[in-house]
Amino acid sequence: MKNKGFTLVELLAVLVIISLVLVIAIPGIFKMRDKMNEKALDAKVKTIESAAIMHVQNNSNKYKKYFSYPCSEYGEYCECDENNKCKYVFVLNIKDLIDSGDLKPDSQDPNATCSITNPLDKTQCMDCLDINITLDKDYKTTTAKMDLTSRNVCHEAYQDRTPR
């Protein structure tokens, strides 16, 4: 009587082939996931910078008050080029944008300790990263640049805040 089934050699050959496919595929999958997370971070940064520009434009009276003074009186807020064309520079952080309603948090959970998370590292909170806002004196150009390396003490204080 003939046994129906696979021999041990055939089963081992299949396992070797599957192992080779996995060895080739897994690094590519992880690399693709990392690239996707980098693109997610880039998109999140652009969204935050746009929210910062919108915040400054919506609260223009708060920022325009500095324009009535010479740049020398507000040296910490002012940068001038060689033609003495001045730009006013302000620093906001993400928490400011969330509190003002110009940026929505990732989580709607009122007890969440982190409102904006970094897609590259889900344990890293981005709430206290700085955003540098630059305004021309004629108030026609507003730019925002987020500093992904900035860290300040806001995170500890933000964790202790009362729920929204």
PDB file of C-alpha atoms in Angstrom:
ATOM      1  CA  MET A   1       0.000   0.000   0.000  1.00  0.00           C
ATOM      2  CA  LYS A   2       1.338   3.398  -1.058  1.00  0.00           C
ATOM      3  CA  ASN A   3       1.446   6.140   1.594  1.00  0.00           C
ATOM      4  CA  LYS A   4      -0.004   9.465   0.553  1.00  0.00           C
ATOM      5  CA  GLY A   5       1.733  12.528   1.927  1.00  0.00           C
ATOM      6  CA  PHE A   6       4.933  14.517   1.810  1.00  0.00           C
ATOM      7  CA  THR A   7       8.346  13.232   2.612  1.00  0.00           C
ATOM      8  CA  LEU A   8      10.569  14.904   5.183  1.00  0.00           C
ATOM      9  CA  VAL A   9      12.854  16.226   2.436  1.00  0.00           C
ATOM     10  CA  GLU A  10       9.927  17.872   0.631  1.00  0.00           C
ATOM     11  CA  LEU A  11       8.719  19.558   3.842  1.00  0.00           C
ATOM     12  CA  LEU A  12      12.221  20.842   4.597  1.00  0.00           C
ATOM     13  CA  ALA A  13      12.562  22.193   1.045  1.00  0.00           C
ATOM     14  CA  VAL A  14       9.293  24.129   1.446  1.00  0.00           C
ATOM     15  CA  LEU A  15      10.441  25.539   4.809  1.00  0.00           C
ATOM     16  CA  VAL A  16      13.755  26.656   3.308  1.00  0.00           C
ATOM     17  CA  ILE A  17      11.972  28.406   0.415  1.00  0.00           C
ATOM     18  CA  ILE A  18       9.530  30.178   2.779  1.00  0.00           C
ATOM     19  CA  SER A  19      12.441  31.225   5.027  1.00  0.00           C
ATOM     20  CA  LEU A  20      14.324  32.683   2.064  1.00  0.00           C
ATOM     21  CA  VAL A  21      11.269  34.654   0.951  1.00  0.00           C
ATOM     22  CA  LEU A  22      10.846  36.047   4.482  1.00  0.00           C
ATOM     23  CA  VAL A  23      14.528  36.967   4.775  1.00  0.00           C
ATOM     24  CA  ILE A  24      14.256  38.928   1.536  1.00  0.00           C
ATOM     25  CA  ALA A  25      10.840  40.523   2.203  1.00  0.00           C
ATOM     26  CA  ILE A  26      10.986  41.592   5.876  1.00  0.00           C
ATOM     27  CA  PRO A  27      13.735  44.258   5.565  1.00  0.00           C
ATOM     28  CA  GLY A  28      11.852  45.787   2.617  1.00  0.00           C
ATOM     29  CA  ILE A  29       8.633  45.896   4.622  1.00  0.00           C
ATOM     30  CA  PHE A  30      10.352  47.648   7.543  1.00  0.00           C
ATOM     31  CA  LYS A  31      12.061  50.122   5.218  1.00  0.00           C
ATOM     32  CA  MET A  32       8.721  50.902   3.554  1.00  0.00           C
ATOM     33  CA  ARG A  33       7.094  51.409   6.980  1.00  0.00           C
ATOM     34  CA  ASP A  34       9.880  53.788   8.024  1.00  0.00           C
ATOM     35  CA  LYS A  35       9.508  55.818   4.819  1.00  0.00           C
ATOM     36  CA  MET A  36       5.746  55.992   5.368  1.00  0.00           C
ATOM     37  CA  ASN A  37       6.284  57.271   8.926  1.00  0.00           C
ATOM     38  CA  GLU A  38       8.776  59.889   7.672  1.00  0.00           C
ATOM     39  CA  LYS A  39       6.201  61.113   5.154  1.00  0.00           C
ATOM     40  CA  ALA A  40       3.576  61.189   7.915  1.00  0.00           C
ATOM     41  CA  LEU A  41       5.915  63.329  10.026  1.00  0.00           C
ATOM     42  CA  ASP A  42       6.542  65.695   7.093  1.00  0.00           C
ATOM     43  CA  ALA A  43       2.794  66.050   6.542  1.00  0.00           C
ATOM     44  CA  LYS A  44       2.203  66.637  10.255  1.00  0.00           C
ATOM     45  CA  VAL A  45       4.918  69.320  10.347  1.00  0.00           C
ATOM     46  CA  LYS A  46       3.384  71.100   7.323  1.00  0.00           C
ATOM     47  CA  THR A  47      -0.042  70.985   8.980  1.00  0.00           C
ATOM     48  CA  ILE A  48       1.349  72.428  12.208  1.00  0.00           C
ATOM     49  CA  GLU A  49       3.233  75.177  10.358  1.00  0.00           C
ATOM     50  CA  SER A  50       0.059  76.076   8.436  1.00  0.00           C
ATOM     51  CA  ALA A  51      -1.888  76.190  11.708  1.00  0.00           C
ATOM     52  CA  ALA A  52       0.767  78.506  13.175  1.00  0.00           C
ATOM     53  CA  ILE A  53       0.493  80.875  10.196  1.00  0.00           C
ATOM     54  CA  MET A  54      -3.304  80.814  10.489  1.00  0.00           C
ATOM     55  CA  HIS A  55      -3.013  81.537  14.237  1.00  0.00           C
ATOM     56  CA  VAL A  56      -0.820  84.600  13.616  1.00  0.00           C
ATOM     57  CA  GLN A  57      -3.083  85.869  10.848  1.00  0.00           C
ATOM     58  CA  ASN A  58      -6.218  85.375  12.968  1.00  0.00           C
ATOM     59  CA  ASN A  59      -4.594  87.197  15.894  1.00  0.00           C
ATOM     60  CA  SER A  60      -2.858  89.881  13.846  1.00  0.00           C
ATOM     61  CA  ASN A  61      -3.600  92.686  16.318  1.00  0.00           C
ATOM     62  CA  LYS A  62      -1.643  90.844  18.999  1.00  0.00           C
ATOM     63  CA  TYR A  63       1.422  90.722  16.746  1.00  0.00           C
ATOM     64  CA  LYS A  64       1.079  94.032  14.884  1.00  0.00           C
ATOM     65  CA  LYS A  65       1.643  96.020  18.089  1.00  0.00           C
ATOM     66  CA  TYR A  66       5.362  95.346  17.770  1.00  0.00           C
ATOM     67  CA  PHE A  67       5.507  96.988  14.346  1.00  0.00           C
ATOM     68  CA  SER A  68       4.927 100.484  15.736  1.00  0.00           C
ATOM     69  CA  TYR A  69       8.260 100.348  17.571  1.00  0.00           C
ATOM     70  CA  PRO A  70      11.746 100.534  16.087  1.00  0.00           C
ATOM     71  CA  CYS A  71      13.385  97.182  15.654  1.00  0.00           C
ATOM     72  CA  SER A  72      16.081  98.152  18.181  1.00  0.00           C
ATOM     73  CA  GLU A  73      13.506  98.255  21.005  1.00  0.00           C
ATOM     74  CA  TYR A  74      12.426  94.677  20.315  1.00  0.00           C
ATOM     75  CA  GLY A  75      15.771  93.146  19.450  1.00  0.00           C
ATOM     76  CA  GLU A  76      14.746  89.708  20.674  1.00  0.00           C
ATOM     77  CA  TYR A  77      11.770  89.755  18.300  1.00  0.00           C
ATOM     78  CA  CYS A  78      13.459  91.382  15.356  1.00  0.00           C
ATOM     79  CA  GLU A  79      15.892  90.340  12.625  1.00  0.00           C
ATOM     80  CA  CYS A  80      17.140  92.859  10.084  1.00  0.00           C
ATOM     81  CA  ASP A  81      19.061  92.221   6.892  1.00  0.00           C
ATOM     82  CA  GLU A  82      21.862  94.395   5.458  1.00  0.00           C
ATOM     83  CA  ASN A  83      19.274  96.707   3.815  1.00  0.00           C
ATOM     84  CA  ASN A  84      17.675  97.293   7.233  1.00  0.00           C
ATOM     85  CA  LYS A  85      14.554  95.454   6.103  1.00  0.00           C
ATOM     86  CA  CYS A  86      13.243  94.010   9.328  1.00  0.00           C
ATOM     87  CA  LYS A  87      11.289  90.890  10.070  1.00  0.00           C
ATOM     88  CA  TYR A  88       9.651  90.168  13.375  1.00  0.00           C
ATOM     89  CA  VAL A  89      10.171  86.706  14.807  1.00  0.00           C
ATOM     90  CA  PHE A  90       7.921  85.052  17.368  1.00  0.00           C
ATOM     91  CA  VAL A  91       8.028  81.604  18.889  1.00  0.00           C
ATOM     92  CA  LEU A  92       4.908  79.542  19.506  1.00  0.00           C
ATOM     93  CA  ASN A  93       4.655  75.955  20.585  1.00  0.00           C
ATOM     94  CA  ILE A  94       2.142  73.329  19.587  1.00  0.00           C
ATOM     95  CA  LYS A  95       0.391  73.519  22.944  1.00  0.00           C
ATOM     96  CA  ASP A  96      -0.383  77.206  22.221  1.00  0.00           C
ATOM     97  CA  LEU A  97      -1.989  76.249  18.903  1.00  0.00           C
ATOM     98  CA  ILE A  98      -4.070  73.485  20.479  1.00  0.00           C
ATOM     99  CA  ASP A  99      -5.208  75.714  23.337  1.00  0.00           C
ATOM    100  CA  SER A 100      -6.247  78.439  20.870  1.00  0.00           C
ATOM    101  CA  GLY A 101      -8.207  75.923  18.769  1.00  0.00           C
ATOM    102  CA  ASP A 102      -6.094  76.467  15.635  1.00  0.00           C
ATOM    103  CA  LEU A 103      -4.788  72.881  15.724  1.00  0.00           C
ATOM    104  CA  LYS A 104      -6.692  69.722  16.542  1.00  0.00           C
ATOM    105  CA  PRO A 105      -4.977  67.096  18.705  1.00  0.00           C
ATOM    106  CA  ASP A 106      -4.333  63.565  17.450  1.00  0.00           C
ATOM    107  CA  SER A 107      -6.433  62.116  20.245  1.00  0.00           C
ATOM    108  CA  GLN A 108      -9.812  63.401  21.338  1.00  0.00           C
ATOM    109  CA  ASP A 109      -9.329  61.700  24.699  1.00  0.00           C
ATOM    110  CA  PRO A 110      -9.489  64.474  27.331  1.00  0.00           C
ATOM    111  CA  ASN A 111      -7.210  62.488  29.645  1.00  0.00           C
ATOM    112  CA  ALA A 112      -4.450  62.029  27.055  1.00  0.00           C
ATOM    113  CA  THR A 113      -1.078  63.287  28.279  1.00  0.00           C
ATOM    114  CA  CYS A 114       0.155  63.888  24.744  1.00  0.00           C
ATOM    115  CA  SER A 115      -1.913  65.715  22.132  1.00  0.00           C
ATOM    116  CA  ILE A 116       0.439  65.385  19.151  1.00  0.00           C
ATOM    117  CA  THR A 117       2.644  62.310  18.788  1.00  0.00           C
ATOM    118  CA  ASN A 118       5.655  61.833  16.557  1.00  0.00           C
ATOM    119  CA  PRO A 119       4.909  59.211  13.845  1.00  0.00           C
ATOM    120  CA  LEU A 120       8.550  58.074  13.922  1.00  0.00           C
ATOM    121  CA  ASP A 121       8.436  57.419  17.660  1.00  0.00           C
ATOM    122  CA  LYS A 122       4.965  56.972  19.144  1.00  0.00           C
ATOM    123  CA  THR A 123       6.365  57.516  22.652  1.00  0.00           C
ATOM    124  CA  GLN A 124       7.663  61.001  21.765  1.00  0.00           C
ATOM    125  CA  CYS A 125       5.274  63.868  22.469  1.00  0.00           C
ATOM    126  CA  MET A 126       5.479  66.876  20.134  1.00  0.00           C
ATOM    127  CA  ASP A 127       3.302  69.234  22.206  1.00  0.00           C
ATOM    128  CA  CYS A 128       6.161  71.486  23.311  1.00  0.00           C
ATOM    129  CA  LEU A 129       8.146  71.763  20.103  1.00  0.00           C
ATOM    130  CA  ASP A 130       8.793  75.342  19.022  1.00  0.00           C
ATOM    131  CA  ILE A 131       7.509  76.966  15.853  1.00  0.00           C
ATOM    132  CA  ASN A 132       9.349  80.093  14.687  1.00  0.00           C
ATOM    133  CA  ILE A 133       7.004  82.599  13.054  1.00  0.00           C
ATOM    134  CA  THR A 134       8.504  85.328  10.861  1.00  0.00           C
ATOM    135  CA  LEU A 135       6.481  88.394   9.834  1.00  0.00           C
ATOM    136  CA  ASP A 136       7.593  91.113   7.433  1.00  0.00           C
ATOM    137  CA  LYS A 137       7.076  94.649   8.690  1.00  0.00           C
ATOM    138  CA  ASP A 138       4.574  95.236   5.884  1.00  0.00           C
ATOM    139  CA  TYR A 139       2.690  92.176   7.211  1.00  0.00           C
ATOM    140  CA  LYS A 140       2.419  90.681   3.734  1.00  0.00           C
ATOM    141  CA  THR A 141       4.627  87.643   4.320  1.00  0.00           C
ATOM    142  CA  THR A 142       4.224  85.176   7.148  1.00  0.00           C
ATOM    143  CA  THR A 143       6.365  82.062   7.371  1.00  0.00           C
ATOM    144  CA  ALA A 144       6.546  79.292   9.941  1.00  0.00           C
ATOM    145  CA  LYS A 145       9.353  76.835  10.571  1.00  0.00           C
ATOM    146  CA  MET A 146       9.021  74.085  13.125  1.00  0.00           C
ATOM    147  CA  ASP A 147      12.052  73.135  15.183  1.00  0.00           C
ATOM    148  CA  LEU A 148      11.979  69.351  15.677  1.00  0.00           C
ATOM    149  CA  THR A 149      14.940  69.523  18.047  1.00  0.00           C
ATOM    150  CA  SER A 150      13.523  72.064  20.501  1.00  0.00           C
ATOM    151  CA  ARG A 151      12.723  70.832  23.955  1.00  0.00           C
ATOM    152  CA  ASN A 152      11.547  72.827  26.909  1.00  0.00           C
ATOM    153  CA  VAL A 153       9.945  72.170  30.280  1.00  0.00           C
ATOM    154  CA  CYS A 154       6.407  72.485  28.956  1.00  0.00           C
ATOM    155  CA  HIS A 155       5.937  68.716  28.655  1.00  0.00           C
ATOM    156  CA  GLU A 156       6.037  68.047  32.401  1.00  0.00           C
ATOM    157  CA  ALA A 157       3.647  70.927  33.079  1.00  0.00           C
ATOM    158  CA  TYR A 158       1.404  69.836  30.226  1.00  0.00           C
ATOM    159  CA  GLN A 159       1.082  66.331  31.638  1.00  0.00           C
ATOM    160  CA  ASP A 160      -0.231  67.766  34.912  1.00  0.00           C
ATOM    161  CA  ARG A 161      -2.871  69.939  33.262  1.00  0.00           C
ATOM    162  CA  THR A 162      -6.543  69.491  33.929  1.00  0.00           C
ATOM    163  CA  PRO A 163      -8.531  67.677  31.229  1.00  0.00           C
ATOM    164  CA  ARG A 164      -9.930  69.793  28.397  1.00  0.00           C
TER     165      ARG A 164
END
